[in-house]
Coordinates of C-alpha atoms in Angstrom, one line a residue:
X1 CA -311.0 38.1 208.3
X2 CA -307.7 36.0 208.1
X3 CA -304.6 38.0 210.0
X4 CA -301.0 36.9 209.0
X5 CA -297.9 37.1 210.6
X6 CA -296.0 40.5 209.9
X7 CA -292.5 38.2 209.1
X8 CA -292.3 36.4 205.8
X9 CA -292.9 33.2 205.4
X10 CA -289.6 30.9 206.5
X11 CA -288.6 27.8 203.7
X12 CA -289.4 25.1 206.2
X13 CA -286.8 21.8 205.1
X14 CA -288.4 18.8 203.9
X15 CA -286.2 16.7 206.4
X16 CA -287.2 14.6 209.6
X17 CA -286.3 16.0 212.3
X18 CA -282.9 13.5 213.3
X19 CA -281.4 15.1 209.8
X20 CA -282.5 18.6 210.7
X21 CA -280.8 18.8 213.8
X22 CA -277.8 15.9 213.9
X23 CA -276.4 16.0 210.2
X24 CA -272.6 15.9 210.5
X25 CA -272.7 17.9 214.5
X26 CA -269.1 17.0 215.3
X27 CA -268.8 20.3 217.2
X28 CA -266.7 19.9 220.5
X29 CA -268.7 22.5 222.2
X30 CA -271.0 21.6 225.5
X31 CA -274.9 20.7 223.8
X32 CA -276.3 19.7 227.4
X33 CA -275.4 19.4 230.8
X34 CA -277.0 18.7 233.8
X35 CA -276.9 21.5 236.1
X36 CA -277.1 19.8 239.1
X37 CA -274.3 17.1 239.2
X38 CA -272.7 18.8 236.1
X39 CA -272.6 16.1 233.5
X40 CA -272.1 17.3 230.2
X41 CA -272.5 15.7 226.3
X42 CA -270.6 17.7 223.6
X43 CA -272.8 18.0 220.2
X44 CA -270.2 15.6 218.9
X45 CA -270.9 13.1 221.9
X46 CA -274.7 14.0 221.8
X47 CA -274.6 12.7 218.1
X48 CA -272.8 9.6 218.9
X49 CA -274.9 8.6 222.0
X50 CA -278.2 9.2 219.7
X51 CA -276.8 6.6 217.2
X52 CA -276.3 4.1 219.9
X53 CA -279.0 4.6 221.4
X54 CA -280.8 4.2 217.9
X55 CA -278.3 1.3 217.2
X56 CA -280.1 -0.5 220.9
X57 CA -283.4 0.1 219.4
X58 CA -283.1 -2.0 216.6
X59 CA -281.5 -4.2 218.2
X60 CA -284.4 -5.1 220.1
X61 CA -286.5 -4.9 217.0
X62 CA -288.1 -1.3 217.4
X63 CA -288.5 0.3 214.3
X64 CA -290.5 2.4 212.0
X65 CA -294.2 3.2 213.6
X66 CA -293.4 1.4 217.0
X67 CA -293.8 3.9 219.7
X68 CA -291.6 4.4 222.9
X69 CA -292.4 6.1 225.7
X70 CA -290.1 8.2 227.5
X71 CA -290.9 8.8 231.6
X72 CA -287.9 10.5 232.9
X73 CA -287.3 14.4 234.4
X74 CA -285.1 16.5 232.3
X75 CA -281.4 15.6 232.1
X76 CA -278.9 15.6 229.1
X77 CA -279.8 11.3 228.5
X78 CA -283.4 12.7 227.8
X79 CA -282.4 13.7 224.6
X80 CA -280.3 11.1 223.7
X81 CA -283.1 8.9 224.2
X82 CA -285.8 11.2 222.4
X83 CA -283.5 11.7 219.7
X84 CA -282.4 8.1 219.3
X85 CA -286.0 6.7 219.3
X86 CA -287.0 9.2 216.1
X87 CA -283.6 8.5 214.4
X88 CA -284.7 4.6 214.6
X89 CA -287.5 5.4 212.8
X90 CA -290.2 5.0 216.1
X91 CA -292.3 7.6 217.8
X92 CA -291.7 8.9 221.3
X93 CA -294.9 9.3 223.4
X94 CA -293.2 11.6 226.3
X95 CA -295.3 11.2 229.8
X96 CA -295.9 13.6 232.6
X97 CA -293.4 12.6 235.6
X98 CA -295.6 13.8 237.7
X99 CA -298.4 11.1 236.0
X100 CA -299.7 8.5 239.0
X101 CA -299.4 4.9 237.8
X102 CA -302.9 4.9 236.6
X103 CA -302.3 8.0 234.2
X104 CA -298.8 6.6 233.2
X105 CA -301.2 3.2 232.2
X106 CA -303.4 5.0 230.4
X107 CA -300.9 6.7 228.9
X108 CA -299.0 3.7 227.5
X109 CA -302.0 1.4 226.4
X110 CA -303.6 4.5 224.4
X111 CA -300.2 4.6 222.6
X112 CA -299.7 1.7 222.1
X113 CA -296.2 1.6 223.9
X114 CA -293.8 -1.2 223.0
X115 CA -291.2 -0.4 224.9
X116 CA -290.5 2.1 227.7
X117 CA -287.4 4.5 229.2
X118 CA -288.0 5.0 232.6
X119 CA -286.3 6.9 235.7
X120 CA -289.2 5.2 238.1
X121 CA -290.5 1.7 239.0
X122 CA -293.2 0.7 236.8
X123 CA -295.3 -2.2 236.0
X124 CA -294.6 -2.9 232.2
X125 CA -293.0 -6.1 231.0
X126 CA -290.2 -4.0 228.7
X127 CA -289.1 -1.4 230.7
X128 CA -285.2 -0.2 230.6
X129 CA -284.5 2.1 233.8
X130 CA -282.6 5.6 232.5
X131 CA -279.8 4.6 235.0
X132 CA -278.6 1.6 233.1
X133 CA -278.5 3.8 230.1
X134 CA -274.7 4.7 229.9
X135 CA -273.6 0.9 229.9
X136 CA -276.6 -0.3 227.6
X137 CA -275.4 2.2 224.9
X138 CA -272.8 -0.2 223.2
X139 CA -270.6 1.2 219.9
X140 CA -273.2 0.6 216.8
X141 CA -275.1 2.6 214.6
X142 CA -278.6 2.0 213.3
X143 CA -279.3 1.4 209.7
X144 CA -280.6 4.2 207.5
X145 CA -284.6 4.2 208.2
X146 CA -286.7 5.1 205.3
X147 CA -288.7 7.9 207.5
X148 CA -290.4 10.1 206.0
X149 CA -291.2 14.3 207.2
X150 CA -294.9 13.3 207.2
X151 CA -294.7 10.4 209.6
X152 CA -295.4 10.8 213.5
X153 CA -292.6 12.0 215.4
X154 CA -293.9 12.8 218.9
X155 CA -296.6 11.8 220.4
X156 CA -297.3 14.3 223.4
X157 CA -300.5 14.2 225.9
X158 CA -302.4 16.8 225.8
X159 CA -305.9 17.8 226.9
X160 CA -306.9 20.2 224.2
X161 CA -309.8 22.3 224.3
X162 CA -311.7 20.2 226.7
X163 CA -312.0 16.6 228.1
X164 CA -309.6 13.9 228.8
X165 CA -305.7 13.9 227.8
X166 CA -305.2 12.3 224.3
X167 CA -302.0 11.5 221.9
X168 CA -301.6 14.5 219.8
X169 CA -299.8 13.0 216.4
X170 CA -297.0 16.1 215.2
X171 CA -295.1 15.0 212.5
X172 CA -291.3 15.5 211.8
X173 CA -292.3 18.2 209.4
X174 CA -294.6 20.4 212.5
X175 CA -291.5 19.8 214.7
X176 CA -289.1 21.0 212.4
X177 CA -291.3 23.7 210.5
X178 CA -292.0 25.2 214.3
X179 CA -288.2 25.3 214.8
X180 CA -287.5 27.7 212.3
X181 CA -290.7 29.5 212.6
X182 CA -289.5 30.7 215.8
X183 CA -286.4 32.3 214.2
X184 CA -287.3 35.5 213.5
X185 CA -289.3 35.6 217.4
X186 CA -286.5 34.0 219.5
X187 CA -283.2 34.9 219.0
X188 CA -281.1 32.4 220.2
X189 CA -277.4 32.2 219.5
X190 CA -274.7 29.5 219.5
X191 CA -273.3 31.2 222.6
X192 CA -276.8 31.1 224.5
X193 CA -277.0 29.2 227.4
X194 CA -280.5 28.4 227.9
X195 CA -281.7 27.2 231.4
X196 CA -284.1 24.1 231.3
X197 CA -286.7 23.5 234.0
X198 CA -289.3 23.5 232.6
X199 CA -289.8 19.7 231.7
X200 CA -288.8 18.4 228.2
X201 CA -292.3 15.8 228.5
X202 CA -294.3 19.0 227.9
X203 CA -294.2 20.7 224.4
X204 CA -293.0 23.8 225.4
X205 CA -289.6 22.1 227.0
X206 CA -289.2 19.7 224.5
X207 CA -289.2 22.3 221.4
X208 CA -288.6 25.5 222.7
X209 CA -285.8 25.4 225.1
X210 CA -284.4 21.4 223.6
X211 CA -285.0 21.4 220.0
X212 CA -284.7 25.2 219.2
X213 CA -281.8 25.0 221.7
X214 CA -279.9 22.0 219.9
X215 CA -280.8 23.2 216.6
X216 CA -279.3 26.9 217.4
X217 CA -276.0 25.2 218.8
X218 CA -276.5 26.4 222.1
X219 CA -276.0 24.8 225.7
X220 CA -279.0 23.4 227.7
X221 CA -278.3 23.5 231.3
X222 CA -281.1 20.6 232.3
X223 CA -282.8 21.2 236.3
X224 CA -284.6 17.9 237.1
X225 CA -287.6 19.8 239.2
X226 CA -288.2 23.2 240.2
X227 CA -286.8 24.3 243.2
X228 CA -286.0 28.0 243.6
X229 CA -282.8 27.7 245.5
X230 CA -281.6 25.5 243.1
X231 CA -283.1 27.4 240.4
X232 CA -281.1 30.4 241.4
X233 CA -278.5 28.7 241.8
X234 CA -278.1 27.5 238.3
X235 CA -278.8 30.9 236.6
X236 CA -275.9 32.2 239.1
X237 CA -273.3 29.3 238.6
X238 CA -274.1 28.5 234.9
X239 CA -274.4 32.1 233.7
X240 CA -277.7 31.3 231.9
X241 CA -278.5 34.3 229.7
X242 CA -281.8 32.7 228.9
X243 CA -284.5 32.1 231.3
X244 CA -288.0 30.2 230.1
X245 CA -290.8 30.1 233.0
X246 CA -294.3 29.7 233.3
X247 CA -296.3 32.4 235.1
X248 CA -296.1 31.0 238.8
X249 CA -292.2 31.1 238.5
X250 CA -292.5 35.1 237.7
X251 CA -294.6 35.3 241.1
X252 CA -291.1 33.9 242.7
X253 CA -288.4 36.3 240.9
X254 CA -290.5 39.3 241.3
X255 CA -291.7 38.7 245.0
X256 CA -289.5 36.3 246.8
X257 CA -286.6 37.6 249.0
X258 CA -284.3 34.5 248.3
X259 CA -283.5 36.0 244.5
X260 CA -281.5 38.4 246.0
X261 CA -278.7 36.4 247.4
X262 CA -277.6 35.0 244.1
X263 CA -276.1 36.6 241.1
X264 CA -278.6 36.6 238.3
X265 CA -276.6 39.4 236.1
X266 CA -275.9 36.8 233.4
X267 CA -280.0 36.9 232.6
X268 CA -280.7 38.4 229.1
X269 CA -284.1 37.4 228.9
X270 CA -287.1 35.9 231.0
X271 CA -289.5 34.2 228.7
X272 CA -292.8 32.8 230.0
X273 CA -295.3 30.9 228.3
X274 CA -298.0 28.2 229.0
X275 CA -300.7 30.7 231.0
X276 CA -301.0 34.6 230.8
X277 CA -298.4 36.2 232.8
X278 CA -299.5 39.8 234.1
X279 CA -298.3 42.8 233.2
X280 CA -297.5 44.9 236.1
X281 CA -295.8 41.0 237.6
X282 CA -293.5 41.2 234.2
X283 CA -292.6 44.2 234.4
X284 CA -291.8 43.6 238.7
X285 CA -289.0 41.3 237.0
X286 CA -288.0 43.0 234.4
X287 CA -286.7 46.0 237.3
X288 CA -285.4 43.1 240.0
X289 CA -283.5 41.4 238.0
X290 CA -282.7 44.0 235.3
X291 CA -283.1 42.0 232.1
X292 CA -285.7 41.8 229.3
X293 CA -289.2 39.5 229.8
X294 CA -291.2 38.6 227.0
X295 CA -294.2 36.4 226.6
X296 CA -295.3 34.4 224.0
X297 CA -298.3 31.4 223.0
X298 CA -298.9 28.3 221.5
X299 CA -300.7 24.5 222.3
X300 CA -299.1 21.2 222.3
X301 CA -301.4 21.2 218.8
X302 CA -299.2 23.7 217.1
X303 CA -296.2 22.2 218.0
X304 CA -296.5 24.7 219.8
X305 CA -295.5 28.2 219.5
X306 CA -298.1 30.3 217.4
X307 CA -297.5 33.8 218.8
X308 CA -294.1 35.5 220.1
X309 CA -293.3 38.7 221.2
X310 CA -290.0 38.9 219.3
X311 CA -286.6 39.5 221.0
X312 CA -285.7 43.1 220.6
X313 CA -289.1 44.7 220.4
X314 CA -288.9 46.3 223.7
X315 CA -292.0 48.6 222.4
X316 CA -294.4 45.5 222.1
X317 CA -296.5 45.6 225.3
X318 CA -295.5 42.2 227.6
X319 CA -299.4 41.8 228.4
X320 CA -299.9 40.6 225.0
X321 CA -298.4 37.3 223.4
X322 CA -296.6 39.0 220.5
X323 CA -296.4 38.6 217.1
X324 CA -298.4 35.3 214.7
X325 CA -295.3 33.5 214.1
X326 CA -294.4 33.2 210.0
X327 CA -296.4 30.8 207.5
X328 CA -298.9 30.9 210.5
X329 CA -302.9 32.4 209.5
X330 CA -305.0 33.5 212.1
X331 CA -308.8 34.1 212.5
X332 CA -310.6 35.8 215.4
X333 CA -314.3 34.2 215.7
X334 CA -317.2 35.1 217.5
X335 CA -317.9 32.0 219.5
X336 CA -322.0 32.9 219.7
X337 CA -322.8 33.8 216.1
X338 CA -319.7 32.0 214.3
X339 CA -318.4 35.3 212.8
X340 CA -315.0 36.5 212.5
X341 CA -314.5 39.9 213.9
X342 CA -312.0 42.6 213.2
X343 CA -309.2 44.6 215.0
X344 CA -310.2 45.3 218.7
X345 CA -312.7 42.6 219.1
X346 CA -312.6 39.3 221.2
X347 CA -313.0 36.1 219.3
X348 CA -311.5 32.5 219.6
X349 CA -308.2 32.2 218.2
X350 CA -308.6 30.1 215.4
X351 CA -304.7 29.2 213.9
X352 CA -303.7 27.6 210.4
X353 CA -300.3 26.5 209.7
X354 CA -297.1 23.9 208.7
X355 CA -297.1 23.6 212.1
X356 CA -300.5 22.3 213.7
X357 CA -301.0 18.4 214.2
X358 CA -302.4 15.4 212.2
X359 CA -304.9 15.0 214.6
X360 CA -305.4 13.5 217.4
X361 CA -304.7 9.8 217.7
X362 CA -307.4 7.3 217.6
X363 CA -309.7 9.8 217.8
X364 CA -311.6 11.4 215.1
X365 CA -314.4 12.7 216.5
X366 CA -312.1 15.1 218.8
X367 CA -310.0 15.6 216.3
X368 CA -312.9 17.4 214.1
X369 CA -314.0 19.4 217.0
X370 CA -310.5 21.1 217.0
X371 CA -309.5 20.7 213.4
X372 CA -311.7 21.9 211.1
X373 CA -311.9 20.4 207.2
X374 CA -310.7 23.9 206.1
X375 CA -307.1 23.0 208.3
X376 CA -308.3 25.6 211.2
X377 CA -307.1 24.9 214.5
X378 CA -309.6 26.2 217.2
X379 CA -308.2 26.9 220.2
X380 CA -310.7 27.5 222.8
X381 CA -309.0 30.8 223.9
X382 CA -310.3 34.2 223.5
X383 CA -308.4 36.8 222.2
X384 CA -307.7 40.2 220.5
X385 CA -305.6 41.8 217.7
X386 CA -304.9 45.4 218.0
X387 CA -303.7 47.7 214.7
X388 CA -299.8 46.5 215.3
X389 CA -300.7 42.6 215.1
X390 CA -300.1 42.0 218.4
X391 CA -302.3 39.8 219.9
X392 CA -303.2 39.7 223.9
X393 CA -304.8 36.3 225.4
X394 CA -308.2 37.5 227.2
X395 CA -309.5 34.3 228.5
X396 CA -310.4 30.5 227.6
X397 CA -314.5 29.9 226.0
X398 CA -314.3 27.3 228.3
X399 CA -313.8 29.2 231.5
X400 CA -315.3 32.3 231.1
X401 CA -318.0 32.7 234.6
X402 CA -321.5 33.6 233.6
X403 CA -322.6 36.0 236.3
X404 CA -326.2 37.4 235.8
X405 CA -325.6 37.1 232.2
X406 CA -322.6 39.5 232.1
X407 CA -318.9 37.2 230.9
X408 CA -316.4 37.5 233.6
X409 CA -312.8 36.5 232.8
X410 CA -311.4 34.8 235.6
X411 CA -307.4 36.1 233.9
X412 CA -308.2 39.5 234.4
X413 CA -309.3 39.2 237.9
X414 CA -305.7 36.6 238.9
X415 CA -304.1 39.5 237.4
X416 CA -305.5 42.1 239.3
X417 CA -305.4 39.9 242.4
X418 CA -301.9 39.0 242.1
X419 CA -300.7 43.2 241.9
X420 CA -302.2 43.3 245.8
X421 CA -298.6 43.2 248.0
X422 CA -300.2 40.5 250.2
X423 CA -301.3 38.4 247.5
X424 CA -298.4 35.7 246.8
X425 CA -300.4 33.6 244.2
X426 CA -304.6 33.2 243.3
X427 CA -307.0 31.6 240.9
X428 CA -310.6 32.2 240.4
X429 CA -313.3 30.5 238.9
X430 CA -317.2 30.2 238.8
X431 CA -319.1 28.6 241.4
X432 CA -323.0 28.0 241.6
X433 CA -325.0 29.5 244.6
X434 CA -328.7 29.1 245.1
X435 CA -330.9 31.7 243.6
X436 CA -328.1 33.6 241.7
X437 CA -326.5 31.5 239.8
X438 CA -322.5 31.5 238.9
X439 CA -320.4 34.1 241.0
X440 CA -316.6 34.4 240.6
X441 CA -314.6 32.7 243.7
X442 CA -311.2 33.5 244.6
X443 CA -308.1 31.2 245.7
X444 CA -305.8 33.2 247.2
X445 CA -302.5 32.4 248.3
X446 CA -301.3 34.9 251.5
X447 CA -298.3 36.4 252.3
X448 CA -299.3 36.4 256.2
X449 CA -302.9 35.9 257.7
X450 CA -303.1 39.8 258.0
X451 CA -305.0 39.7 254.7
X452 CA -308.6 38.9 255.0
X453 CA -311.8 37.9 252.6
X454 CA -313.1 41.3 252.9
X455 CA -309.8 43.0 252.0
X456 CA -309.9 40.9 248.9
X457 CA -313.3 41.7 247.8
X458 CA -312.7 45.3 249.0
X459 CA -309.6 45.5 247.0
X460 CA -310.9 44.1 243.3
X461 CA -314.5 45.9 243.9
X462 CA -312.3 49.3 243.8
X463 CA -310.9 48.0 240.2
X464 CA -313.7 46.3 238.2
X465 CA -317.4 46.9 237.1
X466 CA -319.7 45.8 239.4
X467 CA -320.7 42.3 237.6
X468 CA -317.0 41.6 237.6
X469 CA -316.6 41.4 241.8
X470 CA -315.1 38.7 243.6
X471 CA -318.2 37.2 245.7
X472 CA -316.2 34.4 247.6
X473 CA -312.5 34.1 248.6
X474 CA -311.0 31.2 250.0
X475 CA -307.4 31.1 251.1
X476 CA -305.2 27.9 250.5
X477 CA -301.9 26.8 250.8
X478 CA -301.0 26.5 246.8
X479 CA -302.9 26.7 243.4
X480 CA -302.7 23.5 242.0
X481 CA -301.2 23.8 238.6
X482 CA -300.1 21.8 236.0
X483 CA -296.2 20.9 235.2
X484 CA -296.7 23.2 232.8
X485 CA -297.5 26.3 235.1
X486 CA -301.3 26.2 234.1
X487 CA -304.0 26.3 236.2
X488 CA -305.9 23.2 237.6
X489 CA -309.4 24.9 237.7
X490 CA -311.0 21.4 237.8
X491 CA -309.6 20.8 240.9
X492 CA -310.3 24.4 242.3
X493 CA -313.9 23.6 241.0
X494 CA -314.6 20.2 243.1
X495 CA -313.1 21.8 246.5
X496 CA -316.9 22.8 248.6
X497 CA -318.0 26.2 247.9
X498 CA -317.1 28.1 251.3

């Protein structure tokens, strides 16, 4: 059974992405600025420091399917650069900042890297540091590039489904068609000012809070890291009215007592994406800091945003992910029998769309696992539909804990763990133990050492079915998560079983 989105289908431009967004922008208004020192590019200087920038490219003979990787936090010069390197006709590969030099390696030999942008030391021979970038970017602008909507635009590292990170090919047609698929969802105005922590080397940053941002004529107020003073901070001083977290940031706004020395009355809207947020922790922001939170889904393979729950649909639960996002199909399959099943059910969340990838690069074999002949996108996550099309995240195939048989999905238990008052952040994943198998193990994250293992296994036995108990807890310092807010189970995996 194929679902569709409940929005008509959007005319998506058959324009690169450079034309899309920078096609005569001579507004004087403020496009980016760094909220921390308060630097600032006007759309108009934006534009002209993305020609230059394309003009240096050439220059130094990068050009139409070279790729140049960009390793630098967020700051108004990261889109210049970005920008620049697709309006010379070249592919950005974006890397993790918080990548050791191994993964940053890897990272640039896979691509196939020919030059790099980078705010850090780092051993490759044509490398041009971020901070000689204002007196590099010379008057000049780049020749005409015959690029075409189909070519590789961006190529982001992602891990997919399963197994190690790999260059996921979006064209300038995903990037743009994703833009104005997330229209109707997201409504953001030329008067938005859109706070951006979360980092533009991710999809998620990149597209949703840069691109859509630029595109919409907004300002993007750029945080280099996450640090919740600061963070505040920004909202207070830079009136941001829109507010894009992942999950672990919610945790901070709804429980920590530093949000209530700052002014945070200019915040419209909390959006989180990149893990399930919980709905009782939503709802804990939505009442602190008096504003709407919604929640929506995607993978860097969809460029990304599939589901949304749209702005002003306040009657759309915030547990689920929203809405399919226009000219998007979706399928809900049975990942035992290979079946699709109906409204209600759990299935894999299978996605079809103007806005999943080529494939990945240099890789076909994983690209067929996740791409199907037929243009299916599988996702690896479990989800439902219910009667309204709204669709709610239940778990990942890969991570669902076996116990006696029974599936145990480790979200619902983080969500229940994390409405306990003591309870600051947790994780929980399977574990083997002799003669019984997998059991569902805890990370917990105290507020004080008051809380114990029993009160936690106490505490979720009073709220789940018997096979679903917590059999193990371990309390640590921090979940390890990724930049994008989810969760390093790997890592929780390979700590010794207490």
């Amino acid at each position: 059974m194929v679902f569709r989105s409940p929005f008509p289908d959007v005319a998506v431009p058959d324009v690169t992405l450079h034309d899309f967004l920078f096609r005569d922008r001579t507004s004087t208004r403020v496009a980016l600025v760094d909220g921390v020192g308060g630097r600032s590019l006007t759309y108009a200087e934006l534009a002209e420091a993305v020609e230059r920038l394309a003009f240096l490219l050439v220059s130094r003979g990068i050009g139409r399917g070279d790729v140049v990787g960009i390793l630098a936090p967020n700051d108004p010069y990261y889109a210049v650069v970005f920008h620049g390197i697709l309006r010379a006709g070249a592919t950005a590969t974006t890397i993790n900042t918080l990548y050791t030099d191994a993964d940053v390696a890897f990272q640039l030999r896979d691509a196939g890297v020919k030059l790099l942008f980078s705010a850090r030391p780092v051993d490759f021979p044509d490398t041009i540091p971020f901070s000689d970038l204002p007196e590099l970017l010379m008057p000049g602008a780049a020749p005409e590039v015959p690029v075409s909507p189909d070519d590789v635009a961006v190529l982001p590292y992602s891990s997919g489904t399963t197994g190690r990170a790999k260059g996921v090919m979006l064209t300038h047609r995903n990037l743009v068609a994703n833009i104005v698929q997330c229209g109707p969802l997201l409504k953001v105005e030329s008067d938005s000012r859109i706070l951006a922590v979360l980092p533009f080397f991710h999809i998620y940053g990149m597209q949703v809070l840069m691109n859509l941002g630029l595109h919409m004529g907004a300002t993007v107020v750029t945080l280099p890291k996450f640090d919740l003073a600061e963070f505040l901070r920004v909202i207070q001083d830079h009136r941001t009215d829109r507010v894009y977290i992942a999950p672990p940031v919610a945790v901070a706004l709804a429980k920590h007592p530093l949000v209530d020395q700052y002014d945070l009355s200019a915040v419209d809207t909390v959006f989180s994406g990149a893990a399930p947020l919980d709905v009782e922790l939503a709802e804990a922001v939505a009442r602190r800091l008096d504003c709407h939170v919604r929640q929506g889904y995607g993978m860097t393979e969809m460029s990304p945003v599939s589901h949304a729950i749209p702005d002003g649909r306040d009657d759309i639960p915030v547990g689920t992910v929203g809405f399919i996002a226009p000219n998007m199909e979706c399928r809900f399959v049975d990942p035992a029998s290979g079946a699709d099943v109906g409204v209600g059910e759990r299935g894999e969340l299978w996605c079809r769309g103007p806005n999943v990838m080529k494939g990945y690069l240099n890789d076909p074999e994983a690209t067929a696992v996740t791409l199907d002949s037929e243009g299916w996108l599988h996702t690896g996550d479990v989800a439902v539909i219910d009667s309204a099309g709204a669709v709610t995240i239940v778990d990942r195939v890969k991570e669902l804990i076996k116990y006696k048989g029974y599936q145990v999905p480790p979200a619902e238990l983080e969500a229940l763990l994390l409405t306990h008052p003591a309870v600051v952040d947790a994780a929980v994943v399977g574990v083997q133990v002799a003669d019984v198998g997998e059991v569902p193990k805890a990370f917990v994250v105290r507020a004080d050492n008051s809380l114990t293992e029993a009160d936690v296994i106490a505490f979720v036995a009073e709220h789940v079915a018997p096979y679903k108990k917590v059999r193990q807890v371990e309390f640590i310092s921090a979940i390890p998560k990724s930049a994008s807010g989810k969760i390093l189970r790997k890592d929780l995996r390979g700590r010794d079983v207490v």
